[in-house]
Amino acid sequence: MKKWNRSAKAALALAASAGLVFGAMSPASAATRTSVVIVESNSFTSLNPNTSGQNLVMNTDIAYMTSMGFYYYNNEPSIIPNTSFGSYKVISQKPFKVQYKVNKGIVWSDGTPIDGVDLLLSHVISSSAYSIAAGLGDPADTKAPAAFDSLGYNGTYDQNIVGEPVLTSDRMGVTVTYKAAIPDWVLSSPGAFPVHTLVELAAGEKKLGSGPHNLAAKNKFLTAFKTKDTKTLKAMGKIWSSAYNIDAVDAKTNPLLLVNNGAYLVSSAVKAQRVTLTLNPKYNSGPKTHGIEKIILNTISDGTAAVQALANHEVDVYAGQATADGLAALNKISGIQVINALSATWEGVYLRSGDGPGETDHYTGVFANGSTAASKAQATDIRRAFLMAFPRDEIVEKVWKPLSAKSGPMDSINYFSTFPNYKKMVANNGSSRYTAGTQASRTTDALKLVQKYYPTTSASAPNVKIKILWGSPSNARRISEAAIIKAGLAKAGFDADLTPEVKWVSLLPSNKYDAYFCGNGLSGVFQAGLTGGWNSGADQYSGYNNPAVDAAVKKLQATVLTDDEIYAQYLIVEKNVYDDAMSVNITQWPAVTAVSQDLKGIDPSPILPETVWNFWEWHY
Amino acid sequence: MITYIFRRLGTLVVILLGSSFILFNLAAISNDPIGELRLSRAPNAKELILVTTRELRLDLPPPLRYFMWLKNVLGTLVGHGNLGVTRTHESVASALGAAIPTTLRLVSAATFIAIILGITIGIVTALRQYSQFDYIMTFIAFLLFSLPIFWVAVLLKQFLAIQFNNFLGDPKITPFWLSGIGLVSGFLWASIIGGTRKRFWSVFVGVGIASAAIIVTIVKSHWLMNPGLGPFGIAIFGVGIAFGITHLSVGLSDKKALKASLFMVVIGLIAYYPSQIAFRNDHKAIIFPFMVLLTFLVAIGATFIFSKIDRGPLFRTTLLTAITISAVTILDKLMHTWKPYFESDAINGRPVPTIGQSNSLLEPGNYWLTTLDILMHLVLPTMALTAISFAGYIRYSRGTLLEVLNQDYIRTARAKGLTERTVIMRHAFRNTLIPLTTIIVVDIASIVGGAIITEHVFGWNGMGTLFNNALNNFDLNLLMGVFLVTASLAVLANLVADLLYSALDPRIRVGSQ
């Protein structure tokens, strides 16, 4: 009896202390959050966004956070070398050779060291020549995709690579030879891929391999790469192109698919709902993280729903296109910070002066240069009048300012207001022709210019007919812009037809239209990335043809230039485009990011991957 | 009869072929999948255009692509075809397989609640024709019928999720709200019960004060934070349920049935403690079917004990009571899960969600937390869907019941001296259900089609979202997959409705020449 009593007391004491421990634990863990929930507008479909059909924002965001390479973009945006991962340097100018090396000691999440062999797969998925030579199929075939169904073919790397990358003697890197000194060789740096897992997956394995086993698998790939072993590579290609296309991750998922070198790894995914990323304990390939253990990407496609979820503290980060209603709703929510910024998407108007490449019909409208010097001078005057009368300020004031106080007119063809040389560019590029004075005075001048050639037209009875392509009737913002444009142009004697078209993008090559206005997006910062196709022969619909611009673009595309030289070439492009009255830009689109008050370190970038670019700096 | 069914199935095939051809071609010419890429400044834009053209066979005209799709689909009949793949390389069949359960989960609860609530209110309004309650419900029905669901959803989220969660953070109820709730509930019940002016006002005052008192008690006792019924609560509920079900099913004059029902309540109370242990068990998949079986057996047993003849109606009554008591016991368990759920890190004191199908942070593993989480995520969408769809049922059932009540056989039944309960429940209500059946069958079939807007605003990815995405992303295989499922079900449901109608109403015969 006594004995029973004692043990009962002991049990009671144990239970009480357990209760105390639990009682003390639960509030403490609630105080410091370690997870971030972000909103994504589409669903997760693949761990490999470089294959066809999978290049979606959520997939690329996940790939960005789960893998690291030689560089990343910051939010200026400019290229930042990732020195924790590796380094690159030019080792010979002629022939132009670049050595890309990964650091010793960095590892994949399964503990396998990363080395130069992991950089070789990048060549297989980017070089058409290698794909053909290794019997993997021609990527340009219009009937069937190559064994590696990659979106990387036919890019800068593919067009400039000579031969194959050569493994350095210490196996820690590769040396790549390019045809000539190409400007953006950093961007062509090979990405690392855990090739040993690919070999193991191709062999049907379902468990993480041991160290020696992984090394053997890696060497198997190296041999296959060197000997162009079609059978082995094809099996790997099949895995690379399809096995990573999964939309759910759980305990049954093959762990080999999840091996990567990023700060976070995919730990679970619920189909069409969310993906959970968890800190990679072996991560040493990039900047240090700051205490966030889990990042959850939630699929919410409706903007209003996302804002309400933010208000209900169900999500922590929401980035979206700014709308007046959405912004008002966000500003009312307590406990969040709203970050207003300008995105790398901008809106501009583009005029037509002739036929674009590959167009079969001829453009004969009022802006057509024609074949004589006199007709060209007349067309240029009419285009100038159009751009002078184009009510840019009013559009910015009425349509864009309500969305963001930061919105303002964009006075350069290529440069954003955040670029260091923006002011210098605006002062010298000749945009002042379309910005000097007031809109009223410019419109008066424009009308005079038009009346020189079309004396019967007037502000009260405009009769110079032009047709402008601009978008679909469902786009409310464009509709208000179109109304402002029609009224503004009428004052300069233009009778503008602004009928909306649902399939407007397909009509861009059509010569029935004299002008179009639309949004443009910048996908990355590369030396010639801003020229916007003003060179003749590029994919453009304006029919613009100016030898000075062609020469400048060619220089930007083909030679390595200093910052000043790059500016000088862009200045040539802008001066000519403005002087020939081919285009003015309206404004950069505002972007809005709303973040839970406690979460620190979010500083969105204008280009992809926008909000998540500095995920390692986030903390509570 | 059989020739009739075959003839109808034949027309189904023709309808599906024709409409799929039209839909495919309309969708194919409605959009330009490489349009966006034409404006792209990405360095690999050309590659993207090439790949898209190759994958979608844009080099071929749409009708030709339709027949390629059709050949592939018809291949399923001989065992080597499929519904194709989506643009993200997922098989359409698996996309549909994942979306249909999601949609069923979202829409079925709302549909059944709408049907039951709509018919109930419809019948009450018909019985209290031209009363205040009738006018009010008619007004509310038309009001809800005309509301756009995306707006209803936004309001529900604002008031019932965001603000209610804020309220839970500091639950204090102001006199304004208290008097408001008292007035509204008093008025509602007074109008339903009806009667003389004196009776109206006494019900109004009584119910008003009672509901205000209940609200105050709930808030003051922190019942909102730590709810539960306990055996005592279940006993009170159970007795009420036993009386209610017996009244509607066989009438309170049937003492045997009443005793049997009350016996079921006692059994339910005795089973309360064992079931708490069973709920703690981890093998829910085995335990639950066992418990359902037990419920049935007990109901059958009670029927045998309490009655020797005419066991059908008695069995119906005991079974309904048993099921309801079980439901209340499960509800009690969920209520007891509320506190741990509310205090978990994932919920962090904000239990009513606005979006999604489950909480992003809640760790899986605890059956009851997960179940409660799923139910909480169903609350708002179900309310929104029910609100806009039950109005139709009110109008249908009210109209039909009024028409039936004017029939000669109702007068005959009354003349026979049958009780009002028997006249309404056995003679009028059953005949009201015949035309309603056809509407309900078609509505249930259309559940699978999903609710595009509801799914969108509540972040559910069911059939509606699939259809929407397929249209926006130019995913023709997916679009046709969704179409095949919904169109076949719609046509089949019409056939089933016709057959049911003839089965229920002997005056109608299908296929007779």
CSV table of N, CA and C in Angstrom, one decimal, chain B residues 142-195:
chain,number,residue,atom,x,y,z
B,142,PHE,N,-35.4,36.6,-52.8
B,142,PHE,CA,-35.1,37.3,-54.0
B,142,PHE,C,-33.8,38.1,-53.9
B,143,LEU,N,-33.6,38.7,-52.6
B,143,LEU,CA,-32.4,39.5,-52.4
B,143,LEU,C,-31.2,38.6,-52.6
B,144,LEU,N,-31.2,37.4,-52.0
B,144,LEU,CA,-30.0,36.5,-52.0
B,144,LEU,C,-29.8,36.0,-53.5
B,145,PHE,N,-31.0,35.7,-54.1
B,145,PHE,CA,-30.9,35.2,-55.5
B,145,PHE,C,-30.2,36.2,-56.4
B,146,SER,N,-30.3,37.5,-56.1
B,146,SER,CA,-29.8,38.5,-57.0
B,146,SER,C,-28.4,38.9,-56.7
B,147,LEU,N,-27.9,38.4,-55.6
B,147,LEU,CA,-26.5,38.9,-55.2
B,147,LEU,C,-25.4,38.2,-56.0
B,148,PRO,N,-24.4,38.9,-56.4
B,148,PRO,CA,-23.3,38.2,-57.0
B,148,PRO,C,-22.4,37.5,-56.0
B,149,ILE,N,-22.0,36.3,-56.2
B,149,ILE,CA,-21.3,35.5,-55.2
B,149,ILE,C,-20.0,36.1,-54.8
B,150,PHE,N,-19.3,36.7,-55.8
B,150,PHE,CA,-17.9,37.3,-55.4
B,150,PHE,C,-18.1,38.4,-54.4
B,151,TRP,N,-19.2,39.1,-54.4
B,151,TRP,CA,-19.4,40.2,-53.5
B,151,TRP,C,-19.8,39.6,-52.1
B,152,VAL,N,-20.7,38.6,-52.2
B,152,VAL,CA,-21.1,38.0,-50.9
B,152,VAL,C,-19.9,37.4,-50.2
B,153,ALA,N,-19.0,36.8,-51.1
B,153,ALA,CA,-17.8,36.2,-50.5
B,153,ALA,C,-16.9,37.2,-49.8
B,154,VAL,N,-16.8,38.4,-50.4
B,154,VAL,CA,-15.9,39.4,-49.8
B,154,VAL,C,-16.6,39.9,-48.5
B,155,LEU,N,-17.9,40.1,-48.5
B,155,LEU,CA,-18.5,40.5,-47.3
B,155,LEU,C,-18.4,39.5,-46.2
B,156,LEU,N,-18.7,38.2,-46.5
B,156,LEU,CA,-18.6,37.2,-45.5
B,156,LEU,C,-17.2,37.1,-44.9
B,157,LYS,N,-16.2,37.2,-45.8
B,157,LYS,CA,-14.8,37.2,-45.3
B,157,LYS,C,-14.5,38.4,-44.4
B,158,GLN,N,-15.0,39.5,-44.8
B,158,GLN,CA,-14.7,40.7,-43.9
B,158,GLN,C,-15.4,40.6,-42.6
B,159,PHE,N,-16.7,40.2,-42.6
B,159,PHE,CA,-17.4,40.3,-41.3
B,159,PHE,C,-17.3,39.0,-40.5
B,160,LEU,N,-17.4,37.8,-41.1
B,160,LEU,CA,-17.4,36.6,-40.4
B,160,LEU,C,-16.0,36.0,-40.2
B,161,ALA,N,-15.0,36.4,-41.0
B,161,ALA,CA,-13.7,35.9,-40.7
B,161,ALA,C,-12.8,37.0,-40.1
B,162,ILE,N,-12.5,38.0,-40.8
B,162,ILE,CA,-11.5,39.0,-40.3
B,162,ILE,C,-12.0,39.7,-39.0
B,163,GLN,N,-13.2,40.2,-39.1
B,163,GLN,CA,-13.7,40.9,-37.9
B,163,GLN,C,-14.1,40.0,-36.8
B,164,PHE,N,-14.6,38.8,-37.1
B,164,PHE,CA,-15.0,37.9,-36.0
B,164,PHE,C,-13.7,37.4,-35.3
B,165,ASN,N,-12.6,37.2,-36.1
B,165,ASN,CA,-11.4,36.8,-35.5
B,165,ASN,C,-10.8,37.9,-34.6
B,166,ASN,N,-11.0,39.1,-35.1
B,166,ASN,CA,-10.6,40.2,-34.2
B,166,ASN,C,-11.4,40.2,-32.9
B,167,PHE,N,-12.7,40.0,-33.1
B,167,PHE,CA,-13.6,40.0,-31.9
B,167,PHE,C,-13.1,38.9,-30.9
B,168,LEU,N,-12.7,37.7,-31.5
B,168,LEU,CA,-12.3,36.6,-30.6
B,168,LEU,C,-11.1,37.0,-29.8
B,169,GLY,N,-10.2,37.9,-30.4
B,169,GLY,CA,-9.1,38.3,-29.6
B,169,GLY,C,-9.4,39.0,-28.4
B,170,ASP,N,-10.6,39.7,-28.4
B,170,ASP,CA,-11.1,40.4,-27.2
B,170,ASP,C,-12.6,40.4,-27.2
B,171,PRO,N,-13.1,39.2,-26.7
B,171,PRO,CA,-14.6,39.0,-26.9
B,171,PRO,C,-15.4,39.8,-25.9
B,172,LYS,N,-15.8,41.0,-26.4
B,172,LYS,CA,-16.8,41.8,-25.6
B,172,LYS,C,-17.9,42.2,-26.5
B,173,ILE,N,-19.1,42.0,-26.1
B,173,ILE,CA,-20.3,42.3,-26.9
B,173,ILE,C,-20.9,43.5,-26.4
B,174,THR,N,-21.1,44.5,-27.4
B,174,THR,CA,-21.7,45.8,-27.0
B,174,THR,C,-23.2,45.7,-26.9
B,175,PRO,N,-23.8,46.5,-26.1
B,175,PRO,CA,-25.3,46.5,-25.9
B,175,PRO,C,-26.0,46.7,-27.3
B,176,PHE,N,-25.4,47.4,-28.2
B,176,PHE,CA,-26.0,47.6,-29.5
B,176,PHE,C,-26.2,46.3,-30.2
B,177,TRP,N,-25.2,45.5,-30.3
B,177,TRP,CA,-25.3,44.2,-30.9
B,177,TRP,C,-26.2,43.3,-30.2
B,178,LEU,N,-26.1,43.3,-28.9
B,178,LEU,CA,-27.0,42.5,-28.1
B,178,LEU,C,-28.4,42.7,-28.3
B,179,SER,N,-28.8,44.0,-28.3
B,179,SER,CA,-30.2,44.3,-28.6
B,179,SER,C,-30.6,44.0,-30.0
B,180,GLY,N,-29.7,44.2,-30.9
B,180,GLY,CA,-29.9,43.9,-32.3
B,180,GLY,C,-30.2,42.4,-32.5
B,181,ILE,N,-29.4,41.5,-31.9
B,181,ILE,CA,-29.6,40.1,-32.0
B,181,ILE,C,-30.9,39.7,-31.4
B,182,GLY,N,-31.2,40.3,-30.2
B,182,GLY,CA,-32.5,40.0,-29.6
B,182,GLY,C,-33.7,40.4,-30.4
B,183,LEU,N,-33.7,41.6,-31.0
B,183,LEU,CA,-34.8,42.0,-31.8
B,183,LEU,C,-35.0,41.1,-33.0
B,184,VAL,N,-33.9,40.8,-33.7
B,184,VAL,CA,-34.0,40.0,-35.0
B,184,VAL,C,-34.5,38.6,-34.7
B,185,SER,N,-33.9,38.0,-33.7
B,185,SER,CA,-34.4,36.6,-33.4
B,185,SER,C,-35.8,36.6,-32.9
B,186,GLY,N,-36.1,37.5,-32.0
B,186,GLY,CA,-37.5,37.6,-31.5
B,186,GLY,C,-38.5,37.8,-32.6
B,187,PHE,N,-38.2,38.7,-33.6
B,187,PHE,CA,-39.1,38.9,-34.7
B,187,PHE,C,-39.3,37.7,-35.6
B,188,LEU,N,-38.1,37.0,-35.8
B,188,LEU,CA,-38.1,35.9,-36.7
B,188,LEU,C,-39.0,34.8,-36.1
B,189,TRP,N,-38.8,34.4,-34.9
B,189,TRP,CA,-39.6,33.3,-34.3
B,189,TRP,C,-41.0,33.7,-34.1
B,190,ALA,N,-41.3,35.0,-33.7
B,190,ALA,CA,-42.6,35.4,-33.6
B,190,ALA,C,-43.4,35.3,-34.9
B,191,SER,N,-42.7,35.6,-36.0
B,191,SER,CA,-43.4,35.6,-37.3
B,191,SER,C,-43.6,34.1,-37.7
B,192,ILE,N,-42.7,33.2,-37.4
B,192,ILE,CA,-42.8,31.8,-37.8
B,192,ILE,C,-44.0,31.2,-37.0
B,193,ILE,N,-44.0,31.5,-35.7
B,193,ILE,CA,-45.0,30.8,-34.9
B,193,ILE,C,-46.4,31.4,-35.2
B,194,GLY,N,-46.4,32.7,-35.4
B,194,GLY,CA,-47.7,33.4,-35.8
B,194,GLY,C,-48.7,33.4,-34.7
B,195,GLY,N,-50.0,33.5,-35.1
B,195,GLY,CA,-51.1,33.5,-34.1
B,195,GLY,C,-51.6,34.9,-33.9
